[in-house]
Short mmCIF file of N, CA and C in Angstrom, two decimals:
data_model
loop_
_atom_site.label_atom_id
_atom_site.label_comp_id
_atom_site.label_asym_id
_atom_site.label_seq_id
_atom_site.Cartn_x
_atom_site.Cartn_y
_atom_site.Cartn_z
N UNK A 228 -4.95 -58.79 -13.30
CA UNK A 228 -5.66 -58.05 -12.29
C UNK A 228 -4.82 -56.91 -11.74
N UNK A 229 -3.93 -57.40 -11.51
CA UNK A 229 -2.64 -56.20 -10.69
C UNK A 229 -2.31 -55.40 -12.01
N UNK A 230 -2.24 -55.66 -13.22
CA UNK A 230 -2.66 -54.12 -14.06
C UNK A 230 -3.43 -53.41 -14.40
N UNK A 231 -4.39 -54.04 -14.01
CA UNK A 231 -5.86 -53.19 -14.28
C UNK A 231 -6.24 -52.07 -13.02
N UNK A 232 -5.65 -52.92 -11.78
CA UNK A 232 -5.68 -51.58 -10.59
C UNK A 232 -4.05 -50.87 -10.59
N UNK A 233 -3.30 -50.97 -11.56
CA UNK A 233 -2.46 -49.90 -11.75
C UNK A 233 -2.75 -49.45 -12.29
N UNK A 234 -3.33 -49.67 -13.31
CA UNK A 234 -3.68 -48.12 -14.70
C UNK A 234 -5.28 -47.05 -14.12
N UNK A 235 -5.86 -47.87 -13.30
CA UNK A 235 -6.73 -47.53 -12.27
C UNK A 235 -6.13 -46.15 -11.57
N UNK A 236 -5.30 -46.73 -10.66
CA UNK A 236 -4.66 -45.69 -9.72
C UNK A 236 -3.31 -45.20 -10.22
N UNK A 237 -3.13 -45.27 -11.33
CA UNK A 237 -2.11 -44.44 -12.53
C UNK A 237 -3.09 -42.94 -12.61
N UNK A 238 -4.23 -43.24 -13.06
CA UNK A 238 -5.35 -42.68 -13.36
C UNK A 238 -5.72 -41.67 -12.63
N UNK A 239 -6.04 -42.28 -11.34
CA UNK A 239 -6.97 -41.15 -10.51
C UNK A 239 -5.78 -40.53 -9.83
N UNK A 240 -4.34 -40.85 -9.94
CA UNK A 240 -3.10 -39.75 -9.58
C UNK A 240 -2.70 -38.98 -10.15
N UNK A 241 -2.96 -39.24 -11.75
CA UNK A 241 -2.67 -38.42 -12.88
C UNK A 241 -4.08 -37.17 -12.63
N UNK A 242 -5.15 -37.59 -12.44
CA UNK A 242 -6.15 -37.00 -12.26
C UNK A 242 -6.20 -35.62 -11.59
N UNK A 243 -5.65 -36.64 -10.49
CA UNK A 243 -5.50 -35.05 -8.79
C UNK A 243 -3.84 -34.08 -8.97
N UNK A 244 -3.50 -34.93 -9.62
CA UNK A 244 -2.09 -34.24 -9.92
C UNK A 244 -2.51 -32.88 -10.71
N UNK A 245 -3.25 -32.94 -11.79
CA UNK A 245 -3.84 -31.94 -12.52
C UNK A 245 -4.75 -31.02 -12.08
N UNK A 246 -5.45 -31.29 -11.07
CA UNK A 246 -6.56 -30.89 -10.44
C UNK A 246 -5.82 -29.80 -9.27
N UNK A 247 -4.81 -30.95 -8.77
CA UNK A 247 -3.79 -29.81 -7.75
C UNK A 247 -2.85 -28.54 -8.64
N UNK A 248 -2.30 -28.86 -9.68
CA UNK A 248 -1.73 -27.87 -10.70
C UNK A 248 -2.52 -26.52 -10.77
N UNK A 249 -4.15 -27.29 -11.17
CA UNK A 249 -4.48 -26.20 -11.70
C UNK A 249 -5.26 -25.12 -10.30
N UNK A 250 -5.16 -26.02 -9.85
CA UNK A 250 -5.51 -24.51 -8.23
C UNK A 250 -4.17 -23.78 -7.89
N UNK A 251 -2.96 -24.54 -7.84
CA UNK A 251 -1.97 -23.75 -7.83
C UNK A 251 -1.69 -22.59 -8.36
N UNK A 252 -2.29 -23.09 -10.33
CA UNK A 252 -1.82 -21.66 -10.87
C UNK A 252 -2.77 -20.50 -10.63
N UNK A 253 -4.13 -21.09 -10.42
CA UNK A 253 -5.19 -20.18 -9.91
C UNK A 253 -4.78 -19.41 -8.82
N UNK A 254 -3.89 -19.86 -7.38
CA UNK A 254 -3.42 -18.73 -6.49
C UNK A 254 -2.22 -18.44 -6.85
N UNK A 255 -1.51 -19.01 -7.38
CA UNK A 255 -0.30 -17.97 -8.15
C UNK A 255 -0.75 -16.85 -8.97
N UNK A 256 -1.74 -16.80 -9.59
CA UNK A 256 -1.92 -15.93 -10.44
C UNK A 256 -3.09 -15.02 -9.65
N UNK A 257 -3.74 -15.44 -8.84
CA UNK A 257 -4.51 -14.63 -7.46
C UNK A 257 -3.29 -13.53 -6.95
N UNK A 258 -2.17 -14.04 -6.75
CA UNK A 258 -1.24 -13.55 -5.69
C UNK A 258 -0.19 -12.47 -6.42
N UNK A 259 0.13 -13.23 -7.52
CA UNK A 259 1.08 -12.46 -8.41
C UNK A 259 0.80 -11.52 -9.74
N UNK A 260 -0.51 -12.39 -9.77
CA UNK A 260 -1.16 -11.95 -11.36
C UNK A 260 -1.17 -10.55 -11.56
N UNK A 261 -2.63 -10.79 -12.38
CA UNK A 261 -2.61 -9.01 -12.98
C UNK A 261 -3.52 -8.40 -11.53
N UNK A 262 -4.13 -9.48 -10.67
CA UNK A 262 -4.90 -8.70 -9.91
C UNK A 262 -4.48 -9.06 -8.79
N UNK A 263 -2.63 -8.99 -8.45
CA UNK A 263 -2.25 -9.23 -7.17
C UNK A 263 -2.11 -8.83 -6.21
N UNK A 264 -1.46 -8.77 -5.34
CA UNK A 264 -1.30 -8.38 -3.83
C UNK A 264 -1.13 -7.10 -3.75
N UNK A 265 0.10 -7.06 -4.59
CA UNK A 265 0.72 -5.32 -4.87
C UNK A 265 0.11 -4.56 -5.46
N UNK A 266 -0.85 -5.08 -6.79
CA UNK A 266 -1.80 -4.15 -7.04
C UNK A 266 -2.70 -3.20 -5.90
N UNK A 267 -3.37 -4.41 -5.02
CA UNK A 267 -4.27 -4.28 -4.10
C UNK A 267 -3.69 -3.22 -3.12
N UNK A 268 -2.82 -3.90 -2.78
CA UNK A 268 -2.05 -2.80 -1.49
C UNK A 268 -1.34 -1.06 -2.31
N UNK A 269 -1.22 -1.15 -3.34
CA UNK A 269 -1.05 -0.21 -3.91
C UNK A 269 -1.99 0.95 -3.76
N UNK A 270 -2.86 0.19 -4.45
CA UNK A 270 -4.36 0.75 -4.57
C UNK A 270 -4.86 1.92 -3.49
N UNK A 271 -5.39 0.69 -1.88
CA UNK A 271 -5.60 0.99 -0.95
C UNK A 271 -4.66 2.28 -0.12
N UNK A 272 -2.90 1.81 -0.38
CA UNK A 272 -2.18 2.92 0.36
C UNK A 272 -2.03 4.07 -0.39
N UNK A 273 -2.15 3.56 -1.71
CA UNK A 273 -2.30 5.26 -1.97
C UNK A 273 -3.63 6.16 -1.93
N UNK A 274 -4.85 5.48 -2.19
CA UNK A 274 -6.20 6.38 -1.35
C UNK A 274 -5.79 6.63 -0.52
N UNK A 275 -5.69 5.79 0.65
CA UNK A 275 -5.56 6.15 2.16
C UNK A 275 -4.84 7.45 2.86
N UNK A 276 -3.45 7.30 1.92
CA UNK A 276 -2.02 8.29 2.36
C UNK A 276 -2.60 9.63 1.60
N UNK A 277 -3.28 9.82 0.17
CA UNK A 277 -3.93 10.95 -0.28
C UNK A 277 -4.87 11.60 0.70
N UNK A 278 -5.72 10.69 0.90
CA UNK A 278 -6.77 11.05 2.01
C UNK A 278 -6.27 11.52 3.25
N UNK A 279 -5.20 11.08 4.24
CA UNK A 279 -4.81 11.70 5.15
C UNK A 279 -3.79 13.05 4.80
N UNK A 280 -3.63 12.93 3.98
CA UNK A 280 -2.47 13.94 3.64
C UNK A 280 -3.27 15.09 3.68
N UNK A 281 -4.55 15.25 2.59
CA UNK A 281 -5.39 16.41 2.30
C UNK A 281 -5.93 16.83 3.89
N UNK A 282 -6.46 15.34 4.42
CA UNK A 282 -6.96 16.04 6.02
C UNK A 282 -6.17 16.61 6.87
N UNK A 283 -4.33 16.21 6.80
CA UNK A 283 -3.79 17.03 7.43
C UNK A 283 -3.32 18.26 6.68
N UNK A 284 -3.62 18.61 5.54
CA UNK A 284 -3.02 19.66 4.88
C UNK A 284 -4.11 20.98 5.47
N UNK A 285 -5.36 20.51 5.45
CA UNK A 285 -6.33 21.55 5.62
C UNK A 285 -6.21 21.52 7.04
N UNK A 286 -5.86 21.04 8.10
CA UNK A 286 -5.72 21.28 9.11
C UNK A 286 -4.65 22.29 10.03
N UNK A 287 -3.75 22.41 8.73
CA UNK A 287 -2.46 23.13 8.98
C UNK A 287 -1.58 22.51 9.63
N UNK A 288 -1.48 20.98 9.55
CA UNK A 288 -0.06 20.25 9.90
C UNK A 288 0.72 20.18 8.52
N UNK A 289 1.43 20.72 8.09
CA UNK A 289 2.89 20.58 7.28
C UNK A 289 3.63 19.32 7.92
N UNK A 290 3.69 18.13 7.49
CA UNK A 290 4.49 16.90 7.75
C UNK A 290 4.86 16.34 6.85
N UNK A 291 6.19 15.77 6.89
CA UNK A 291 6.29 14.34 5.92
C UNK A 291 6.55 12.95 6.58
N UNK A 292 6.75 12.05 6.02
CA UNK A 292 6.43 10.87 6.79
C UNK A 292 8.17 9.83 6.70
N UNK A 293 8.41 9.37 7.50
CA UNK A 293 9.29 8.48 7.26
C UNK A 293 9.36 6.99 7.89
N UNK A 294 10.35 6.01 7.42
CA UNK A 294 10.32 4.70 8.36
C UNK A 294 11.63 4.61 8.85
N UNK A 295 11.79 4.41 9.96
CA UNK A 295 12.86 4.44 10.85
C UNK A 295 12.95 3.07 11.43
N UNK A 296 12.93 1.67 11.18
CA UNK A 296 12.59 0.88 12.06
C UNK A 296 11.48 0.28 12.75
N UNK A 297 11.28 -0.51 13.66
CA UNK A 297 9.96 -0.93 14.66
C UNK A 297 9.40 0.40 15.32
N UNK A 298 8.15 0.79 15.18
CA UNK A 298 8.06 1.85 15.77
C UNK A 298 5.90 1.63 15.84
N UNK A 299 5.80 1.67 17.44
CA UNK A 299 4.57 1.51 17.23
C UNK A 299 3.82 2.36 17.29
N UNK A 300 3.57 3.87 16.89
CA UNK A 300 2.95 4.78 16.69
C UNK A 300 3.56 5.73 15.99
N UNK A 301 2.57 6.62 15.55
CA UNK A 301 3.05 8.20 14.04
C UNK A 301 3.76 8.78 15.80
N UNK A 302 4.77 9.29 15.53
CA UNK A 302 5.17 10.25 16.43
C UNK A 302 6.37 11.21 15.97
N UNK A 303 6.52 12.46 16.24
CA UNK A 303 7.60 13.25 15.80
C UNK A 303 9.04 12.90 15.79
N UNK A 304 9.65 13.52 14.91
CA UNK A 304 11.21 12.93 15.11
C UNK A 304 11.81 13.95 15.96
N UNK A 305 11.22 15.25 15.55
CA UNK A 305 11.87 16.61 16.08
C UNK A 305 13.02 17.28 15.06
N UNK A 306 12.71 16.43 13.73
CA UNK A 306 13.47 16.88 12.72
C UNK A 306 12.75 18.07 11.84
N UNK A 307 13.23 19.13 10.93
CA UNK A 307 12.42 19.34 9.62
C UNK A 307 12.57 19.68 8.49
N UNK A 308 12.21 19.86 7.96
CA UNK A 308 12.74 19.83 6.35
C UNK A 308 12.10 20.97 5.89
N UNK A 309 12.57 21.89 5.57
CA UNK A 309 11.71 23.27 5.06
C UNK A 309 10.62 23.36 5.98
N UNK A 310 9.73 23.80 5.29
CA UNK A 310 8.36 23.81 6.31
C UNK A 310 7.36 22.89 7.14
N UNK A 311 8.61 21.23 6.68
CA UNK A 311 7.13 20.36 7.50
C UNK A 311 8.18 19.67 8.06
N UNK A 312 7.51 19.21 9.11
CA UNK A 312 7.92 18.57 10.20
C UNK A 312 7.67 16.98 9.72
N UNK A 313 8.86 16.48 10.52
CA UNK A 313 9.23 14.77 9.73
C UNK A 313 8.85 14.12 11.40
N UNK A 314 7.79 12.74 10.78
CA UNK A 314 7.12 11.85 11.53
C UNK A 314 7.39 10.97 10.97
N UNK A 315 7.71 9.96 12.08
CA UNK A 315 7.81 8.53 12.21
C UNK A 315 6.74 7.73 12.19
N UNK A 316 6.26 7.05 11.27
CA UNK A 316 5.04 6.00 10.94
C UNK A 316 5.42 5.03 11.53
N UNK A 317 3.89 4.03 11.51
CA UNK A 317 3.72 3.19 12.44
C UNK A 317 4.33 1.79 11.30
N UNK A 318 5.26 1.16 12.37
CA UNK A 318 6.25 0.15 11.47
C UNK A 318 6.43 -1.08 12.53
N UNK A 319 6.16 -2.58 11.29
CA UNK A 319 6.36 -3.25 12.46
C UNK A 319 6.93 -4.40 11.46
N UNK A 320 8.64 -4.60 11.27
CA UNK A 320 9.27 -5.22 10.11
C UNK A 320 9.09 -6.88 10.39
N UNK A 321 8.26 -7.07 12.06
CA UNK A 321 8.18 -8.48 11.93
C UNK A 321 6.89 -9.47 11.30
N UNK A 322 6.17 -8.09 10.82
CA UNK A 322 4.73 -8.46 9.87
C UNK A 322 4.93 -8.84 8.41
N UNK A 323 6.43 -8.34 8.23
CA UNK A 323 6.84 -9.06 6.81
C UNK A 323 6.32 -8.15 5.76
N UNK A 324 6.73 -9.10 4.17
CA UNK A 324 6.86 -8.09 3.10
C UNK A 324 5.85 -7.50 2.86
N UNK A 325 4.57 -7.93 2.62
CA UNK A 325 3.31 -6.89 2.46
C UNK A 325 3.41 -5.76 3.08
N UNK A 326 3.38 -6.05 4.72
CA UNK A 326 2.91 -4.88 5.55
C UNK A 326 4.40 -4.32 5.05
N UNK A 327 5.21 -4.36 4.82
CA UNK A 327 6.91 -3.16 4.15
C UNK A 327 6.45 -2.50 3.29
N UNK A 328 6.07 -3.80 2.31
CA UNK A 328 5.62 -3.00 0.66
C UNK A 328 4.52 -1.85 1.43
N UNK A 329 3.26 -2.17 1.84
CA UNK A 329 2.19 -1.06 2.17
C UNK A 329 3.31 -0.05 2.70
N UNK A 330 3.46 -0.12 3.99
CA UNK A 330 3.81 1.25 4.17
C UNK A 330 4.87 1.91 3.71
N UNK A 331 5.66 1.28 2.78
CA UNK A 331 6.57 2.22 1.89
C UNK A 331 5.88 3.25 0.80
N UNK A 332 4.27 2.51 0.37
CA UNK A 332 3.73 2.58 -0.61
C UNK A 332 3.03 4.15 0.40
N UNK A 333 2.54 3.80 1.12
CA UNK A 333 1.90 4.87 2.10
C UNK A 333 2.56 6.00 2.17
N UNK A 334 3.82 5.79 2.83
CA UNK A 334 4.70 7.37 2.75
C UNK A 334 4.80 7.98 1.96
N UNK A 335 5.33 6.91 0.32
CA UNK A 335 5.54 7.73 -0.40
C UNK A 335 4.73 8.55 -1.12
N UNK A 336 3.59 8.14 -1.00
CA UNK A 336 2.28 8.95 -1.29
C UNK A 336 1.42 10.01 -0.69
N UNK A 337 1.90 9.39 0.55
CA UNK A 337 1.60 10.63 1.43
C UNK A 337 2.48 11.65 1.41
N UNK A 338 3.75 11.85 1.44
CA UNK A 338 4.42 12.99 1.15
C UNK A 338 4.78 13.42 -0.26
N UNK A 339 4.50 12.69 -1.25
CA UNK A 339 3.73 13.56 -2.45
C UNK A 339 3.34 14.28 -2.60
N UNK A 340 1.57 14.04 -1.86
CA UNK A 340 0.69 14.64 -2.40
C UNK A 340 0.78 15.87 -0.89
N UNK A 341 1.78 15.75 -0.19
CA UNK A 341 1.73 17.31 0.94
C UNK A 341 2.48 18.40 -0.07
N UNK A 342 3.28 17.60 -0.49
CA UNK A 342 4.29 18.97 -1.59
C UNK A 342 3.81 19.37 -2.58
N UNK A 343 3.31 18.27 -3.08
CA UNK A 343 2.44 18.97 -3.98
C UNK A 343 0.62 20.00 -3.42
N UNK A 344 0.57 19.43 -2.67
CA UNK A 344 -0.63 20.51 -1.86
C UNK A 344 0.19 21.93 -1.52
N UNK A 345 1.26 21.85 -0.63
CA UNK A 345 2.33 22.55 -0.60
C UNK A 345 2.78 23.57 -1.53
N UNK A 346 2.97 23.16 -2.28
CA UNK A 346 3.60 23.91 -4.13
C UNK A 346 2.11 24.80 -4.56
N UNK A 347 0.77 24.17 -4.40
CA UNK A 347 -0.12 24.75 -5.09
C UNK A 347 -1.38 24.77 -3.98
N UNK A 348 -1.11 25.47 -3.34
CA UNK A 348 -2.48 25.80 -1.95
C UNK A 348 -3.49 26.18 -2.95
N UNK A 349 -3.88 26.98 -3.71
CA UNK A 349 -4.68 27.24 -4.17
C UNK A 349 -5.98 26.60 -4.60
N UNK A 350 -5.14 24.99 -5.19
CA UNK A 350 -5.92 23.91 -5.82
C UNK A 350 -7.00 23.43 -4.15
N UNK A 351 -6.96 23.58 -3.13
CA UNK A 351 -7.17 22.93 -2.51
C UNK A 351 -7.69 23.97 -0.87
N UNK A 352 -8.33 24.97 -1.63
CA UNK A 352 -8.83 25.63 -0.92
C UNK A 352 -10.54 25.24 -0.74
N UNK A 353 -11.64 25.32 0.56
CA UNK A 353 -12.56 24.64 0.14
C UNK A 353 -13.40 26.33 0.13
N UNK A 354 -14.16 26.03 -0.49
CA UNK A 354 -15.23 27.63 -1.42
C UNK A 354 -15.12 28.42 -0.30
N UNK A 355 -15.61 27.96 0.82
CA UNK A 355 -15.73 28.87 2.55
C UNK A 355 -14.34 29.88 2.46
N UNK A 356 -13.54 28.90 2.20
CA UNK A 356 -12.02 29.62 2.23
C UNK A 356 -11.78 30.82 1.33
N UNK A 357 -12.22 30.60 0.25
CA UNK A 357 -11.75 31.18 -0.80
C UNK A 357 -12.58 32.98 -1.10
N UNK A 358 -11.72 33.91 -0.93
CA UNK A 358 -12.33 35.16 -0.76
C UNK A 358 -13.22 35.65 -1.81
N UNK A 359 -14.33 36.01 -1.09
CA UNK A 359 -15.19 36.70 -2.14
C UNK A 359 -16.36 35.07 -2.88
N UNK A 360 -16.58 34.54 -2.50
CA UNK A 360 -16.70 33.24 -3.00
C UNK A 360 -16.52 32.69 -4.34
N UNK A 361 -15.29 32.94 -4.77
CA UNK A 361 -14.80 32.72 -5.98
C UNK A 361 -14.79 31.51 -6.16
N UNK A 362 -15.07 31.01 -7.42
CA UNK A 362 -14.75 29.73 -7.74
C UNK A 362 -13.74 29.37 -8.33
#
């Protein structure tokens, strides 16, 4: 009797043991995989940092972006670098590695795509702008 309810509950431990494995590798591979975190946050900060960059480019703010530490708002350093003025992004190192990875991912995309707007105004004139309504 006492081996028949061991190979019993041999059984249904071997069971959940496998059952727990295989959700594991399911969020390991959620988290790390091909469709992980860093992908995601990649993704998102670099739309985002393109997108603000172009809205401040056409606005006529020349900026680049940096991380300096805890800092809870974009605010000027009073530094500049050729023609754009260097801002301090919003940083908060006790939110941990994601929120680091994002906004490293953010800057560096955002001040990319200003130098390169920068380097070639032309590309990024909207028709209104452009004399004579040239295309």
């Amino acid at each position: 009797m006492k081996n028949r309810t061991f190979k019993f509950l041999f059984g249904i431990l071997s069971v959940t043991l496998l059952v727990s494995l295989m959700f594991l590798g399911k969020t390991y591979w959620e988290i790390y995989g091909f469709r992980g975190w860093k992908k995601e946050v990649w993704l998102l900060s670099s739309c985002t940092a393109t997108t603000q960059a172009l809205a401040d480019f056409k606005k006529g703010n020349l900026r680049l972006l940096r991380i300096e530490g805890e800092n809870d708002k974009l605010r000027f350093s009073g530094q500049r670098e050729g023609p754009f003025e260097i801002w301090i992004v919003q940083y908060f190192p006790i939110l941990g590695k994601a929120h680091k990875y994002s906004t490293e991912q953010y800057v560096d995309y955002y001040n990319r795509k200003m130098r390169y707007m920068y380097d070639h105004p032309e590309k990024f004139q909207t028709d209104a702008e452009k004399p004579n309504g040239e295309n």
